[in-house]
Amino acid sequence: MTIPTEAAPRLLRGGPIAATIREQVAADVVEFRTEHGYVPALAVVVVGRDAPSAVYLHKILDGCGRVGIDGRLVELGDEATQAEVVAALRTLDADPVVAGIIVQMPLPPTIPLRTVIDILDPLRDIDGIHPLNAGLLSLGYEGFLPATAHAAVEILVRSGIELEGRHAVVVGRSNVVGKPAALLLLRQHATVTVCHSHTRDLASVVRTADVVVVAAGRPGLVTGDMLKPGAVVVDVGINVVGDALVGDVDFASVAPVVSAITPVPGGVGPLTNAILLSHLMRAARDQAQGLVPLGARSLAVPVQEIPS
Ligand code: NAD
């Protein structure tokens, strides 16, 4: 049985935080252009057609337009070969104006992920898919973070949710969301448990959490009776059910139990996009200032260790 909290939960909305980030990015673009004489570009590479990712891509390109970044769509057809994907990435890599590259996932089955990772410059990998950036994250150094995981934790931090010493449960262990979100929560000094599809008795684990981040891709997976009263919930899930967009959390049963929750839509999603743009400007600045030599595959890594 769920024990209702006294007040309606606080809604952690991504929109206002995203607007603040975009404002800063727009100012950064103006400053960058004044200093370097060009506007940096973000290239979005799409191989084949995938309807949900097309919507996501257009939001990224719209986001670029809103802050003055040069957003470029590089479309390769369903029939594109590995060699063509490699050639497209090499062309982008050779263009000094292109500061960041995103390759839309999922790739068609004919194009192994390795094809992209072997070519993608980690210094332009602004969505943190390259193993070098994943390794930097796991060691506690500053690389590029996967934008969605970054957004899921940033929404907590910017909303003033206390994480230090609290028990955070992450549901999902994908390389793009669950795993990096867990590492970022550790960086915030939370005590972290990661659940996944083989976890036995998910409810009993989730019930011990002060903070729950759900990224499972299962509509309504987490329900109110699985949560500790007063817990804080971040719903990363984006699922199309009929005509509606719903999260991985059953909002109706969860809202009376928790103290704060991200809505879907309007929570993590808008923030992901703005954070990606901020990553692009960081990449552009690093490259323009020569802090990290292009093509040398070596990173200047400011030390920011996670205490063990
Ligand atoms: P994924 O399919 O790669 O990974 C899902 C994870 O959930 C896996 O680790 C799996 O073990 C776990 N899982 C699945 N069923 C489970 C269950 N019953 N109990 C416990 N764990 C379970 O998905 P992903 O790419 O990590 O995406 C997760 C969700 O986040 C999806 O809904 C996706 O659409 C959404 N997403 C949102 C954004 C955003 O900007 N908000 C961006 C990317 C993905």
Short mmCIF file of C-alpha atoms and ligand atoms in Angstrom, two decimals:
data_model
loop_
_atom_site.label_atom_id
_atom_site.label_comp_id
_atom_site.label_asym_id
_atom_site.label_seq_id
_atom_site.Cartn_x
_atom_site.Cartn_y
_atom_site.Cartn_z
CA MET A 1 0.00 0.00 0.00
CA THR A 2 1.32 3.48 -0.79
CA ILE A 3 1.51 6.05 1.97
CA PRO A 4 0.65 9.40 0.40
CA THR A 5 2.85 12.43 1.16
CA GLU A 6 1.00 15.47 2.48
CA ALA A 7 1.62 17.87 -0.41
CA ALA A 8 1.64 17.47 -4.18
CA PRO A 9 5.16 16.68 -5.38
CA ARG A 10 7.48 19.35 -6.68
CA LEU A 11 7.73 19.09 -10.45
CA LEU A 12 11.34 19.21 -11.59
CA ARG A 13 10.96 20.81 -15.00
CA GLY A 14 13.84 20.81 -17.46
CA GLY A 15 12.58 23.76 -19.54
CA PRO A 16 13.61 26.64 -17.26
CA ILE A 17 17.05 25.11 -16.59
CA ALA A 18 17.49 24.49 -20.32
CA ALA A 19 16.58 28.13 -21.05
CA THR A 20 19.29 29.33 -18.65
CA ILE A 21 21.86 27.03 -20.28
CA ARG A 22 20.83 28.11 -23.80
CA GLU A 23 21.15 31.77 -22.82
CA GLN A 24 24.71 31.13 -21.68
CA VAL A 25 25.51 29.12 -24.82
CA ALA A 26 24.13 31.90 -27.06
CA ALA A 27 26.39 34.41 -25.29
CA ASP A 28 29.32 32.00 -25.66
CA VAL A 29 28.66 31.71 -29.42
CA VAL A 30 28.76 35.51 -29.83
CA GLU A 31 31.98 35.73 -27.84
CA PHE A 32 33.50 32.84 -29.78
CA ARG A 33 32.66 34.41 -33.15
CA THR A 34 34.13 37.74 -32.09
CA GLU A 35 37.31 36.08 -30.92
CA HIS A 36 37.81 33.47 -33.66
CA GLY A 37 35.90 34.86 -36.64
CA TYR A 38 33.64 31.86 -37.22
CA VAL A 39 30.66 30.06 -35.73
CA PRO A 40 31.34 26.46 -34.65
CA ALA A 41 29.32 23.68 -36.25
CA LEU A 42 27.63 20.64 -34.76
CA ALA A 43 27.28 17.80 -37.26
CA VAL A 44 24.53 15.24 -36.84
CA VAL A 45 25.19 12.10 -38.85
CA VAL A 46 22.22 9.90 -39.66
CA VAL A 47 22.56 6.51 -41.29
CA GLY A 48 19.28 5.16 -42.62
CA ARG A 49 15.86 6.20 -41.44
CA ASP A 50 14.47 5.79 -37.96
CA ALA A 51 11.31 7.75 -37.16
CA PRO A 52 11.79 8.43 -33.41
CA SER A 53 15.39 9.47 -33.90
CA ALA A 54 14.37 11.81 -36.73
CA VAL A 55 12.25 13.80 -34.25
CA TYR A 56 15.16 13.92 -31.80
CA LEU A 57 17.55 15.07 -34.53
CA HIS A 58 15.34 17.89 -35.63
CA LYS A 59 15.12 19.09 -32.04
CA ILE A 60 18.93 19.18 -31.90
CA LEU A 61 19.13 21.14 -35.14
CA ASP A 62 16.39 23.54 -33.96
CA GLY A 63 18.33 23.96 -30.72
CA CYS A 64 21.46 24.88 -32.70
CA GLY A 65 19.50 27.51 -34.63
CA ARG A 66 18.15 29.07 -31.42
CA VAL A 67 21.63 29.74 -30.01
CA GLY A 68 23.44 30.59 -33.25
CA ILE A 69 25.38 27.32 -33.63
CA ASP A 70 25.79 26.05 -37.20
CA GLY A 71 23.81 22.77 -37.10
CA ARG A 72 24.55 20.44 -40.01
CA LEU A 73 22.63 17.34 -40.94
CA VAL A 74 24.66 14.68 -42.77
CA GLU A 75 22.26 12.05 -44.10
CA LEU A 76 23.43 8.71 -45.42
CA GLY A 77 20.86 6.36 -46.90
CA ASP A 78 19.77 2.92 -45.66
CA GLU A 79 22.12 1.37 -48.18
CA ALA A 80 25.22 3.23 -46.95
CA THR A 81 28.26 0.98 -46.61
CA GLN A 82 30.79 1.00 -43.77
CA ALA A 83 33.26 2.68 -46.13
CA GLU A 84 30.78 5.48 -46.84
CA VAL A 85 30.18 6.06 -43.13
CA VAL A 86 33.92 6.18 -42.52
CA ALA A 87 34.39 8.60 -45.43
CA ALA A 88 31.65 10.92 -44.12
CA LEU A 89 33.20 10.96 -40.64
CA ARG A 90 36.67 11.61 -42.05
CA THR A 91 35.36 14.55 -44.08
CA LEU A 92 33.80 16.06 -40.93
CA ASP A 93 36.95 15.36 -38.95
CA ALA A 94 39.01 17.29 -41.50
CA ASP A 95 36.79 20.37 -41.22
CA PRO A 96 38.14 22.67 -38.49
CA VAL A 97 34.78 24.43 -38.16
CA VAL A 98 33.05 21.19 -37.08
CA ALA A 99 33.61 21.18 -33.32
CA GLY A 100 31.25 18.33 -32.43
CA ILE A 101 29.86 15.22 -34.12
CA ILE A 102 26.87 13.14 -33.08
CA VAL A 103 26.09 9.88 -34.81
CA GLN A 104 22.47 8.99 -34.35
CA MET A 105 21.75 5.63 -32.77
CA PRO A 106 20.64 3.00 -33.45
CA LEU A 107 22.84 2.32 -36.47
CA PRO A 108 21.51 -0.07 -39.13
CA PRO A 109 22.57 -3.69 -38.48
CA THR A 110 25.00 -3.49 -41.42
CA ILE A 111 27.09 -0.81 -39.67
CA PRO A 112 28.79 -2.06 -36.47
CA LEU A 113 29.24 0.55 -33.72
CA ARG A 114 32.97 -0.09 -33.99
CA THR A 115 32.94 1.57 -37.44
CA VAL A 116 31.99 4.84 -35.81
CA ILE A 117 34.04 4.56 -32.65
CA ASP A 118 37.26 3.80 -34.52
CA ILE A 119 36.94 7.03 -36.50
CA LEU A 120 35.21 9.46 -34.17
CA ASP A 121 37.64 11.94 -32.64
CA PRO A 122 37.11 11.80 -28.85
CA LEU A 123 37.65 15.55 -28.77
CA ARG A 124 34.59 16.03 -30.96
CA ASP A 125 32.54 13.29 -29.30
CA ILE A 126 30.17 15.69 -27.53
CA ASP A 127 27.68 12.92 -26.63
CA GLY A 128 30.32 10.84 -24.89
CA ILE A 129 30.00 7.58 -26.83
CA HIS A 130 33.74 7.07 -27.39
CA PRO A 131 35.44 4.58 -25.01
CA LEU A 132 38.02 7.23 -24.14
CA ASN A 133 35.31 9.56 -22.84
CA ALA A 134 33.57 6.65 -21.07
CA GLY A 135 36.90 5.75 -19.45
CA LEU A 136 37.53 9.34 -18.36
CA LEU A 137 34.08 9.42 -16.74
CA SER A 138 34.63 6.15 -14.90
CA LEU A 139 38.01 7.34 -13.59
CA GLY A 140 36.57 10.67 -12.49
CA TYR A 141 38.28 12.86 -15.08
CA GLU A 142 36.66 15.49 -17.27
CA GLY A 143 35.76 14.02 -20.65
CA PHE A 144 32.57 14.49 -22.63
CA LEU A 145 29.55 13.04 -20.82
CA PRO A 146 26.61 11.35 -22.52
CA ALA A 147 24.15 14.25 -22.66
CA THR A 148 21.09 12.39 -21.34
CA ALA A 149 22.87 11.00 -18.29
CA HIS A 150 24.38 14.43 -17.70
CA ALA A 151 20.89 15.99 -17.91
CA ALA A 152 19.37 13.40 -15.53
CA VAL A 153 21.86 14.29 -12.79
CA GLU A 154 22.09 18.00 -13.63
CA ILE A 155 18.35 18.41 -13.10
CA LEU A 156 18.81 17.13 -9.54
CA VAL A 157 21.86 19.29 -8.86
CA ARG A 158 20.33 22.48 -10.27
CA SER A 159 17.07 21.83 -8.40
CA GLY A 160 19.00 21.72 -5.13
CA ILE A 161 18.21 18.06 -4.40
CA GLU A 162 20.67 16.77 -1.82
CA LEU A 163 22.65 13.80 -3.12
CA GLU A 164 25.64 13.53 -0.81
CA GLY A 165 25.37 10.43 1.35
CA ARG A 166 21.89 9.56 0.04
CA HIS A 167 20.95 6.27 -1.54
CA ALA A 168 20.40 6.63 -5.28
CA VAL A 169 18.99 3.71 -7.26
CA VAL A 170 19.42 3.77 -11.04
CA VAL A 171 17.09 1.50 -13.02
CA GLY A 172 18.86 0.69 -16.30
CA ARG A 173 22.50 0.08 -17.13
CA SER A 174 22.87 1.17 -20.74
CA ASN A 175 26.12 2.79 -21.79
CA VAL A 176 24.31 5.96 -22.82
CA VAL A 177 22.08 6.54 -19.80
CA GLY A 178 22.03 4.18 -16.79
CA LYS A 179 25.74 3.46 -16.37
CA PRO A 180 26.99 7.05 -16.84
CA ALA A 181 24.16 8.39 -14.64
CA ALA A 182 25.27 6.01 -11.88
CA LEU A 183 28.87 7.25 -12.20
CA LEU A 184 27.74 10.87 -12.08
CA LEU A 185 25.68 10.20 -8.96
CA LEU A 186 28.81 8.68 -7.38
CA ARG A 187 30.63 11.87 -8.32
CA GLN A 188 27.98 13.71 -6.31
CA HIS A 189 28.82 11.44 -3.36
CA ALA A 190 25.58 9.46 -3.43
CA THR A 191 25.58 5.78 -2.48
CA VAL A 192 24.56 4.14 -5.73
CA THR A 193 22.81 0.89 -6.64
CA VAL A 194 22.28 -0.04 -10.30
CA CYS A 195 19.33 -2.26 -11.26
CA HIS A 196 18.71 -3.88 -14.62
CA SER A 197 16.60 -6.47 -16.36
CA HIS A 198 18.18 -9.32 -14.34
CA THR A 199 17.64 -7.65 -10.97
CA ARG A 200 15.59 -9.85 -8.65
CA ASP A 201 12.74 -8.05 -6.90
CA LEU A 202 13.21 -4.57 -8.35
CA ALA A 203 10.54 -3.16 -6.01
CA SER A 204 12.42 -4.10 -2.85
CA VAL A 205 15.59 -2.37 -4.10
CA VAL A 206 13.80 0.74 -5.35
CA ARG A 207 11.97 1.03 -2.01
CA THR A 208 15.30 1.67 -0.25
CA ALA A 209 16.11 4.69 -2.44
CA ASP A 210 16.09 8.36 -1.52
CA VAL A 211 16.59 9.19 -5.21
CA VAL A 212 15.53 7.02 -8.15
CA VAL A 213 16.67 7.54 -11.75
CA VAL A 214 14.71 5.40 -14.16
CA ALA A 215 16.02 4.71 -17.68
CA ALA A 216 14.60 1.36 -18.69
CA GLY A 217 12.48 2.07 -21.76
CA ARG A 218 9.50 0.30 -20.12
CA PRO A 219 6.39 2.47 -19.80
CA GLY A 220 5.05 2.60 -16.24
CA LEU A 221 7.71 0.23 -14.84
CA VAL A 222 8.04 2.09 -11.54
CA THR A 223 4.81 2.49 -9.59
CA GLY A 224 3.93 4.31 -6.37
CA ASP A 225 3.92 1.17 -4.22
CA MET A 226 7.62 0.60 -5.10
CA LEU A 227 8.78 3.91 -3.61
CA LYS A 228 9.77 5.21 -0.22
CA PRO A 229 7.49 8.13 0.75
CA GLY A 230 9.25 11.41 0.03
CA ALA A 231 11.69 9.93 -2.52
CA VAL A 232 12.82 12.02 -5.50
CA VAL A 233 12.29 10.50 -8.95
CA VAL A 234 13.94 11.31 -12.29
CA ASP A 235 12.09 9.69 -15.17
CA VAL A 236 14.39 9.47 -18.20
CA GLY A 237 12.07 7.21 -20.19
CA ILE A 238 10.49 8.41 -23.40
CA ASN A 239 7.95 5.96 -24.75
CA VAL A 240 5.26 6.41 -27.36
CA VAL A 241 2.06 4.73 -26.18
CA GLY A 242 -0.81 5.30 -28.60
CA ASP A 243 -0.73 9.03 -29.25
CA ALA A 244 0.91 9.87 -25.93
CA LEU A 245 4.49 10.31 -24.80
CA VAL A 246 4.99 8.61 -21.43
CA GLY A 247 7.90 7.90 -19.15
CA ASP A 248 9.09 4.75 -17.39
CA VAL A 249 7.34 5.90 -14.22
CA ASP A 250 3.62 5.57 -13.61
CA PHE A 251 3.07 9.24 -12.80
CA ALA A 252 -0.47 8.86 -11.43
CA SER A 253 0.43 6.36 -8.71
CA VAL A 254 3.88 7.83 -7.99
CA ALA A 255 2.94 11.53 -7.63
CA PRO A 256 1.10 11.12 -4.30
CA VAL A 257 4.09 9.31 -2.76
CA VAL A 258 7.17 11.29 -3.79
CA SER A 259 8.48 14.72 -2.81
CA ALA A 260 9.72 15.63 -6.31
CA ILE A 261 9.51 14.15 -9.80
CA THR A 262 10.47 15.06 -13.37
CA PRO A 263 7.46 15.14 -15.71
CA VAL A 264 7.43 13.40 -19.10
CA PRO A 265 7.43 15.28 -21.37
CA GLY A 266 9.09 18.41 -19.99
CA GLY A 267 11.66 16.92 -17.61
CA VAL A 268 14.97 15.46 -18.71
CA GLY A 269 14.28 15.75 -22.47
CA PRO A 270 14.55 19.56 -22.90
CA LEU A 271 17.62 19.67 -20.71
CA THR A 272 19.43 16.97 -22.74
CA ASN A 273 19.26 19.13 -25.82
CA ALA A 274 20.58 22.28 -24.10
CA ILE A 275 23.38 20.34 -22.42
CA LEU A 276 24.50 18.96 -25.77
CA LEU A 277 24.86 22.53 -27.06
CA SER A 278 26.95 23.46 -24.03
CA HIS A 279 29.19 20.44 -24.72
CA LEU A 280 29.61 21.68 -28.30
CA MET A 281 30.81 25.08 -27.14
CA ARG A 282 33.24 23.49 -24.74
CA ALA A 283 34.64 21.37 -27.58
CA ALA A 284 34.88 24.43 -29.84
CA ARG A 285 36.74 26.47 -27.23
CA ASP A 286 39.15 23.64 -26.44
CA GLN A 287 39.90 23.07 -30.11
CA ALA A 288 40.21 26.77 -31.03
CA GLN A 289 42.52 27.48 -28.11
CA GLY A 290 44.60 24.43 -28.93
CA LEU A 291 44.19 23.18 -25.37
CA VAL A 292 43.80 19.74 -26.86
CA PRO A 293 45.72 19.17 -30.08
CA LEU A 294 43.40 18.08 -32.86
CA GLY A 295 44.12 14.66 -34.25
CA ALA A 296 46.74 13.89 -31.61
CA ARG A 297 44.19 11.80 -29.73
CA SER A 298 45.60 13.05 -26.46
CA LEU A 299 43.49 14.87 -23.92
CA ALA A 300 44.41 17.50 -21.41
CA VAL A 301 42.69 16.06 -18.36
CA PRO A 302 42.08 18.36 -15.42
CA VAL A 303 42.26 16.18 -12.33
CA GLN A 304 38.98 15.77 -10.55
CA GLU A 305 39.23 12.45 -8.78
CA ILE A 306 36.29 10.72 -7.12
CA PRO A 307 37.26 9.97 -3.53
CA SER A 308 37.13 6.21 -3.08
P1 NAD B 1 18.30 0.57 -23.32
O1 NAD B 1 17.22 -0.27 -23.89
O2 NAD B 1 19.60 0.66 -23.98
O3 NAD B 1 18.53 0.13 -21.82
C1 NAD B 1 17.48 -0.15 -20.95
C2 NAD B 1 18.01 -0.64 -19.62
O4 NAD B 1 16.91 -0.89 -18.77
C3 NAD B 1 18.82 -1.94 -19.71
O5 NAD B 1 20.00 -1.81 -18.96
C4 NAD B 1 17.90 -2.99 -19.09
O6 NAD B 1 18.63 -3.97 -18.37
C5 NAD B 1 17.04 -2.16 -18.16
N1 NAD B 1 15.70 -2.75 -17.98
C6 NAD B 1 14.83 -3.08 -18.96
N2 NAD B 1 13.73 -3.63 -18.41
C7 NAD B 1 13.92 -3.64 -17.07
C8 NAD B 1 13.15 -4.09 -15.98
N3 NAD B 1 11.94 -4.66 -16.15
N4 NAD B 1 13.65 -3.97 -14.73
C9 NAD B 1 14.87 -3.40 -14.54
N5 NAD B 1 15.65 -2.93 -15.56
C10 NAD B 1 15.18 -3.05 -16.80
O7 NAD B 1 17.63 2.05 -23.18
P2 NAD B 1 18.35 3.48 -23.00
O8 NAD B 1 18.93 3.91 -24.29
O9 NAD B 1 19.16 3.49 -21.77
O10 NAD B 1 17.05 4.39 -22.77
C11 NAD B 1 16.26 4.23 -21.62
C12 NAD B 1 15.04 5.12 -21.74
O11 NAD B 1 15.47 6.48 -21.79
C13 NAD B 1 14.20 4.90 -23.00
O12 NAD B 1 12.85 5.10 -22.68
C14 NAD B 1 14.69 6.00 -23.92
O13 NAD B 1 13.69 6.38 -24.86
C15 NAD B 1 14.93 7.10 -22.94
N6 NAD B 1 15.87 8.13 -23.41
C16 NAD B 1 15.58 9.41 -23.07
C17 NAD B 1 16.40 10.43 -23.46
C18 NAD B 1 16.10 11.84 -23.02
O14 NAD B 1 16.66 12.80 -23.53
N7 NAD B 1 15.20 12.00 -22.04
C19 NAD B 1 17.54 10.16 -24.22
C20 NAD B 1 17.87 8.82 -24.51
C21 NAD B 1 17.00 7.82 -24.08
#
